[in-house]
Short mmCIF file of C-alpha atoms in Angstrom, two decimals:
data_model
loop_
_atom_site.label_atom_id
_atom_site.label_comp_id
_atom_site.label_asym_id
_atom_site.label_seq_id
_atom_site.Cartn_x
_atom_site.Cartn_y
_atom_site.Cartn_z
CA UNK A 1 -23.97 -35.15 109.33
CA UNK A 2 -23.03 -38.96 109.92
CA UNK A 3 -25.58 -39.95 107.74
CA UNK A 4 -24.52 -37.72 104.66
CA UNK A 5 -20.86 -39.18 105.62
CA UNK A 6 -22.24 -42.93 105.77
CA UNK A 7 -24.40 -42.12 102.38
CA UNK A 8 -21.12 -40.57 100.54
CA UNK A 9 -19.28 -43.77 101.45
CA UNK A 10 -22.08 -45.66 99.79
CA UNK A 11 -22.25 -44.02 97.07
CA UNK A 12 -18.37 -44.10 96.27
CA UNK A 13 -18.37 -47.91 97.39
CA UNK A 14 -21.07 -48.33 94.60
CA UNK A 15 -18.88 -46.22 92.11
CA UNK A 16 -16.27 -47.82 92.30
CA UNK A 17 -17.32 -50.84 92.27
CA UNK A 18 -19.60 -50.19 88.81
CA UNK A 19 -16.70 -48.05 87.90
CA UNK A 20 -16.45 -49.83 84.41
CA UNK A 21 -20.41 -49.47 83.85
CA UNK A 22 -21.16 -46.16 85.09
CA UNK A 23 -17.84 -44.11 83.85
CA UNK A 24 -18.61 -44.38 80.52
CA UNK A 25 -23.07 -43.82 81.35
CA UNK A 26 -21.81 -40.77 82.74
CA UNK A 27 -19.48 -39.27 80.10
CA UNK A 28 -22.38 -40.11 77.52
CA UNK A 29 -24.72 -37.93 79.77
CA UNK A 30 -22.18 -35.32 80.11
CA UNK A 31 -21.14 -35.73 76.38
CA UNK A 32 -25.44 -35.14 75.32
CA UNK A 33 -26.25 -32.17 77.73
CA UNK A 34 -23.15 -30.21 76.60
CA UNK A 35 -23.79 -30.99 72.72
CA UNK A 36 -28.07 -30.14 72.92
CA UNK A 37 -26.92 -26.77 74.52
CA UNK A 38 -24.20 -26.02 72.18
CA UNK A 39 -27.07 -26.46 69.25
CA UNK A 40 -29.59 -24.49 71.55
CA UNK A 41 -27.24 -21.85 72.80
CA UNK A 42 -27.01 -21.55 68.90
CA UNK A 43 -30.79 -20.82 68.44
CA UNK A 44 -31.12 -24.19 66.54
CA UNK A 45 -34.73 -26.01 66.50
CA UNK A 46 -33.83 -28.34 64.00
CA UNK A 47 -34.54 -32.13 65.97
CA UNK A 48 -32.13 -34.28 63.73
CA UNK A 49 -29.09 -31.05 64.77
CA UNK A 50 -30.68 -31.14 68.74
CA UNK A 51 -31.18 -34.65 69.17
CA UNK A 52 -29.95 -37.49 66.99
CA UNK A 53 -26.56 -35.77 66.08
CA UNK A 54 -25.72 -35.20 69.47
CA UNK A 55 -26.79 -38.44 70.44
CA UNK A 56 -24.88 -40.26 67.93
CA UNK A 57 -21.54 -38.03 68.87
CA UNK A 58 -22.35 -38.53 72.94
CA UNK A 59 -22.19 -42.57 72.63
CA UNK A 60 -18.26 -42.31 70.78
CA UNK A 61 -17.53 -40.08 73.23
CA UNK A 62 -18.33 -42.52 76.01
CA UNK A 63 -15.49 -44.84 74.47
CA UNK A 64 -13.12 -41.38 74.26
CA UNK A 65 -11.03 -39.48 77.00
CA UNK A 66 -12.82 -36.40 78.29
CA UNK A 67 -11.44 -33.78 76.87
CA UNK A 68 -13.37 -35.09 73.12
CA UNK A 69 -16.66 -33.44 74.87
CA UNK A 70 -15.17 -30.16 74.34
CA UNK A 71 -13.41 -30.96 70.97
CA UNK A 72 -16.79 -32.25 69.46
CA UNK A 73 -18.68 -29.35 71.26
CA UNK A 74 -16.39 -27.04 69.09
CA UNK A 75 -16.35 -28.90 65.86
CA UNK A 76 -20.65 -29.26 66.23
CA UNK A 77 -21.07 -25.36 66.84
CA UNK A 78 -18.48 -24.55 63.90
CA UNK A 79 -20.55 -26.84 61.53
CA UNK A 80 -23.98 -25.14 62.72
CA UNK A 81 -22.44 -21.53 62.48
CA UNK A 82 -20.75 -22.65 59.07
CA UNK A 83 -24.45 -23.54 57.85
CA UNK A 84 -25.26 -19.75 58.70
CA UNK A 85 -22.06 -17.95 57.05
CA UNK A 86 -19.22 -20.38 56.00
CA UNK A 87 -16.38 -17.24 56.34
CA UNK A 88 -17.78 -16.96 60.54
CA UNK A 89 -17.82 -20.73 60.52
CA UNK A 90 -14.26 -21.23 59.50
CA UNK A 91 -13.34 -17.93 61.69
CA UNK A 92 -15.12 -19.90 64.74
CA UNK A 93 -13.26 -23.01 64.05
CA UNK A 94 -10.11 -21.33 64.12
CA UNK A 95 -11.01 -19.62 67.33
CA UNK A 96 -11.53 -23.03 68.86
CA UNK A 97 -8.03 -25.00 67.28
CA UNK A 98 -6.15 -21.43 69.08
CA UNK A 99 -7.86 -22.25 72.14
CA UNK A 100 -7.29 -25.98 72.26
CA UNK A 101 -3.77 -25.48 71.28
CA UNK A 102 -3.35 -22.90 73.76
CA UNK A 103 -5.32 -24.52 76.70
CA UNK A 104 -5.91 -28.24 75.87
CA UNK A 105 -2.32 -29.20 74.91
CA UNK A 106 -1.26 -28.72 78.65
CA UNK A 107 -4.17 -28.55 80.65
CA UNK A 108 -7.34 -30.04 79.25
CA UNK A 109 -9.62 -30.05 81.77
CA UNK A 110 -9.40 -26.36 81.81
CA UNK A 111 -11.10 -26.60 78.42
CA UNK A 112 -14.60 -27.61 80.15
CA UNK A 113 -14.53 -23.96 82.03
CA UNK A 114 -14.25 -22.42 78.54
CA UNK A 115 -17.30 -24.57 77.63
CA UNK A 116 -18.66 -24.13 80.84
CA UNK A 117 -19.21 -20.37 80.49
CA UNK A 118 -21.19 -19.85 77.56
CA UNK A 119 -23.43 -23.38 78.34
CA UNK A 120 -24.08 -21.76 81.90
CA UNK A 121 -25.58 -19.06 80.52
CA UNK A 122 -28.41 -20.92 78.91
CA UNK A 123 -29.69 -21.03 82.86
CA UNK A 124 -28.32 -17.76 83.46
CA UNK A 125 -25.23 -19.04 86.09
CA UNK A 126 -22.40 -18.56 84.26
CA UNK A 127 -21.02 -16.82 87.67
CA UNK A 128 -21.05 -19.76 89.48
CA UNK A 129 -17.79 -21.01 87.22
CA UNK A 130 -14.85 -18.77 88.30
CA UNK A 131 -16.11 -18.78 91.98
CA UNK A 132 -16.29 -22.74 91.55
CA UNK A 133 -13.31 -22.57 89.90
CA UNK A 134 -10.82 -20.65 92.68
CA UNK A 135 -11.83 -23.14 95.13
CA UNK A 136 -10.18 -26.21 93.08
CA UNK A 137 -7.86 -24.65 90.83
CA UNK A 138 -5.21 -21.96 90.69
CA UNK A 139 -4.51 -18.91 89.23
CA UNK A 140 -3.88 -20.63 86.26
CA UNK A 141 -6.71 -21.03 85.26
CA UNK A 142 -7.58 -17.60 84.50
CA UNK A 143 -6.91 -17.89 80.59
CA UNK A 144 -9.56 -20.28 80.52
CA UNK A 145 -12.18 -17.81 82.55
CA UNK A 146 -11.05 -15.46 80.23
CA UNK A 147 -12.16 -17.24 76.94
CA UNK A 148 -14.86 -18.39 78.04
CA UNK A 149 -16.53 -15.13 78.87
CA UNK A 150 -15.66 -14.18 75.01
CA UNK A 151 -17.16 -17.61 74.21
CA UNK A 152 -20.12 -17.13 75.75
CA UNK A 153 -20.61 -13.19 73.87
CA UNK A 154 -19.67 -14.65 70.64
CA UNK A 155 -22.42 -17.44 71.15
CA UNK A 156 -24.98 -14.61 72.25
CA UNK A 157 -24.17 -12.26 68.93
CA UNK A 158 -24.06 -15.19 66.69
CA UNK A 159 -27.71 -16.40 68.13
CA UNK A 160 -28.69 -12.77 67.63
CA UNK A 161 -27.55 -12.82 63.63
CA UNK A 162 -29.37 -15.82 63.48
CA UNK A 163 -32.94 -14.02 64.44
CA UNK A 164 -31.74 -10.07 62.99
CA UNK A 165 -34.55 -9.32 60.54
CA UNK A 166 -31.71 -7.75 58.39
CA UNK A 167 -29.60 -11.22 58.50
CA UNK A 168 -32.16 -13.94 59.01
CA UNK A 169 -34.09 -12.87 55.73
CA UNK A 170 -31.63 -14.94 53.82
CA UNK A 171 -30.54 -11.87 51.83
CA UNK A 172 -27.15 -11.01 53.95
CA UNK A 173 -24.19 -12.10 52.74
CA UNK A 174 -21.73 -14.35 54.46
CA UNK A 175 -19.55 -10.96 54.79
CA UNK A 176 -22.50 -9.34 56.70
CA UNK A 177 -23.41 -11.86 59.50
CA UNK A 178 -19.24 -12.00 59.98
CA UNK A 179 -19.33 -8.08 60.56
CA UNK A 180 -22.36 -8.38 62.79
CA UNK A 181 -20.65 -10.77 64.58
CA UNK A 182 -17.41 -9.58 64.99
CA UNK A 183 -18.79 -5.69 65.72
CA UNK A 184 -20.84 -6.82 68.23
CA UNK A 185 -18.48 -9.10 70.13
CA UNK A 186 -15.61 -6.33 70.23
CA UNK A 187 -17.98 -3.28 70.95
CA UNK A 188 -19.38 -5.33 73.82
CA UNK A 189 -18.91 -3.07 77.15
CA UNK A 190 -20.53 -5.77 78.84
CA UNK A 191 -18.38 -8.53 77.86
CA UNK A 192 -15.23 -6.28 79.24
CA UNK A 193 -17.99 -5.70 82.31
CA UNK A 194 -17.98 -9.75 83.02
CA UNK A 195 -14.57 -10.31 82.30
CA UNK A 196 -13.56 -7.86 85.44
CA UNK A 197 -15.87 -9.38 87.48
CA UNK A 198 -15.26 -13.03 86.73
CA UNK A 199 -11.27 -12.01 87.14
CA UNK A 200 -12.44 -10.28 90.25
CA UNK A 201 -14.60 -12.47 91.79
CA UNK A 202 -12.19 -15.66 90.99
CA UNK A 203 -9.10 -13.61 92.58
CA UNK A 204 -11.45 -12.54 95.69
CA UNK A 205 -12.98 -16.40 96.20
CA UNK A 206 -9.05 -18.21 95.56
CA UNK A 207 -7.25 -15.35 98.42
CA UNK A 208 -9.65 -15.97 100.93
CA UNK A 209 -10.21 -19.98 100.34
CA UNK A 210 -6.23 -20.25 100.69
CA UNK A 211 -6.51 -18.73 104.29
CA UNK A 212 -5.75 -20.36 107.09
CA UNK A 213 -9.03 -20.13 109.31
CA UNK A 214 -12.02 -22.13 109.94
CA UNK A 215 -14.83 -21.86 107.19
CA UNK A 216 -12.57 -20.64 104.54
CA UNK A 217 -14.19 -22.23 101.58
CA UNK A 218 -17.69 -20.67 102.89
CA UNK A 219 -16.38 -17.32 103.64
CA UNK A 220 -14.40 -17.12 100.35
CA UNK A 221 -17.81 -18.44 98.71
CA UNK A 222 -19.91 -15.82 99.81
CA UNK A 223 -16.85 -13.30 99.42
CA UNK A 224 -16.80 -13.68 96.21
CA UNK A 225 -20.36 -13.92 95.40
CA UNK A 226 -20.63 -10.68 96.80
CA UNK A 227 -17.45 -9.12 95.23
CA UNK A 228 -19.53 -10.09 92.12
CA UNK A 229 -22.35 -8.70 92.29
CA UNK A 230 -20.67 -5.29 93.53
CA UNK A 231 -18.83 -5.28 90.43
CA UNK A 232 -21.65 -5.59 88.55
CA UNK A 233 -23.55 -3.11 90.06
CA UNK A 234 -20.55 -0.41 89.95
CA UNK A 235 -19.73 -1.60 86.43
CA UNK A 236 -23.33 -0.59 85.24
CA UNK A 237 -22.47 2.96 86.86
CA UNK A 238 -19.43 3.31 84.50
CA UNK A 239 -20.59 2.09 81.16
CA UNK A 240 -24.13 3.31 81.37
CA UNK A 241 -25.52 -0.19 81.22
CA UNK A 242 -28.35 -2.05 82.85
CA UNK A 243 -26.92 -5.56 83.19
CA UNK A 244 -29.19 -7.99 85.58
CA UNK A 245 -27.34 -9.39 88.08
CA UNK A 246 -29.35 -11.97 88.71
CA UNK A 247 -29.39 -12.80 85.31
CA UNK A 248 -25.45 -12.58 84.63
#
């Protein structure tokens, strides 16, 4: 234990003192990783939209304030999806202004658990967020769980126009993939399914972290983890579905 306390002081010593090198290294990192898995959570395999656009946009964000990760990360997926079906384009940059006026305005860092979501997903951990998320922030943050778990649906359904033999052929209208779309987002059980059990989950994790008592943080962890998965599991029960936990 001393010496993961001595190497933690290091490593902040180093920080700090490289602050003005390694703060903006970091947000370009940051910035690159969240805009190739925006274009791949998208089901693009174009290399100038996966790597040299996201490039270019990742070094100006290392010269911006955080909160243009998730700004770009919206206007990039718009622009791909607009590419597809310019009326679900438009619709999805709408979706994103609502959000950042709603969320960003007041508490932008909340914006990077909307992104978080649907980016998560990609490794199939997108439960790790609200569980993270109770044992830093408070119930405000809730919105944010909330839209992200829609995020993350309307990502999957858009992916899945992309690759529909009845859509990808090039002969569907723009008024087609937007019905697709929208159908499948709002007859999604399972999005309702991981909404309650992020919601759950979070409110589980956040009661038990605020105890009083030793190990809080741990036992509200593994509370909540397990909250999860019940919910899950009883949620497949109700709506007749067969949703992996592992893989949720």
């Amino acid at each position: 234990m001393s010496v993961l306390l001595e190497l933690k002081g290091k490593l902040k010593e180093f920080y700090e003192k490289h602050f003005d090198i390694l703060r903006p290294l970091l947000r370009f990192v940051l910035a690159f990783v969240c805009f190739f898995l925006v274009n791949a959570q998208l089901g693009s395999e174009d290399g100038l939209v996966l790597i040299v656009i996201p490039l270019v946009c990742a070094f100006a964000c290392s010269f911006l304030p955080d909160a243009f990760i998730v700004y770009i990360s919206g206007l990039l997926a718009s622009a791909q999806i607009f590419m597809v079906s310019s009326i679900l384009g438009i619709g999805v940059l709408i979706l994103f202004l609502v959000i950042f006026l709603l969320i960003g305005r007041y508490a932008s860092e909340q914006l990077f658990i909307v992104l978080a979501i649907p980016l998560c997903t990609i490794f199939h951990v997108s439960y790790v967020v609200p569980i993270v998320a109770a044992l830093f922030v408070g119930p405000i943050v809730l919105p944010a769980i909330v839209l992200g778990v829609i995020v993350r649906y309307l990502f999957i359904a858009i992916a899945a126009a992309m690759t529909a033999p009845n859509l990808a052929s090039g002969t569907a209208g723009n008024l087609e993939i937007f019905q697709y779309v929208v159908d499948s987002v709002l007859k999604s059980q399972e999005m309702l399914l991981c909404i309650v059990a992020f919601v759950v989950s979070y409110a589980v994790t956040y009661f038990v972290r605020k105890r009083k008592a030793n190990y809080a943080s741990q036992i509200a962890i593994l509370l909540g983890s397990f909250v999860m998965i019940v919910t899950v599991l009883f949620g497949n029960i109700m709506i007749e579905e067969n949703v992996d936990v592992v893989l949720f």
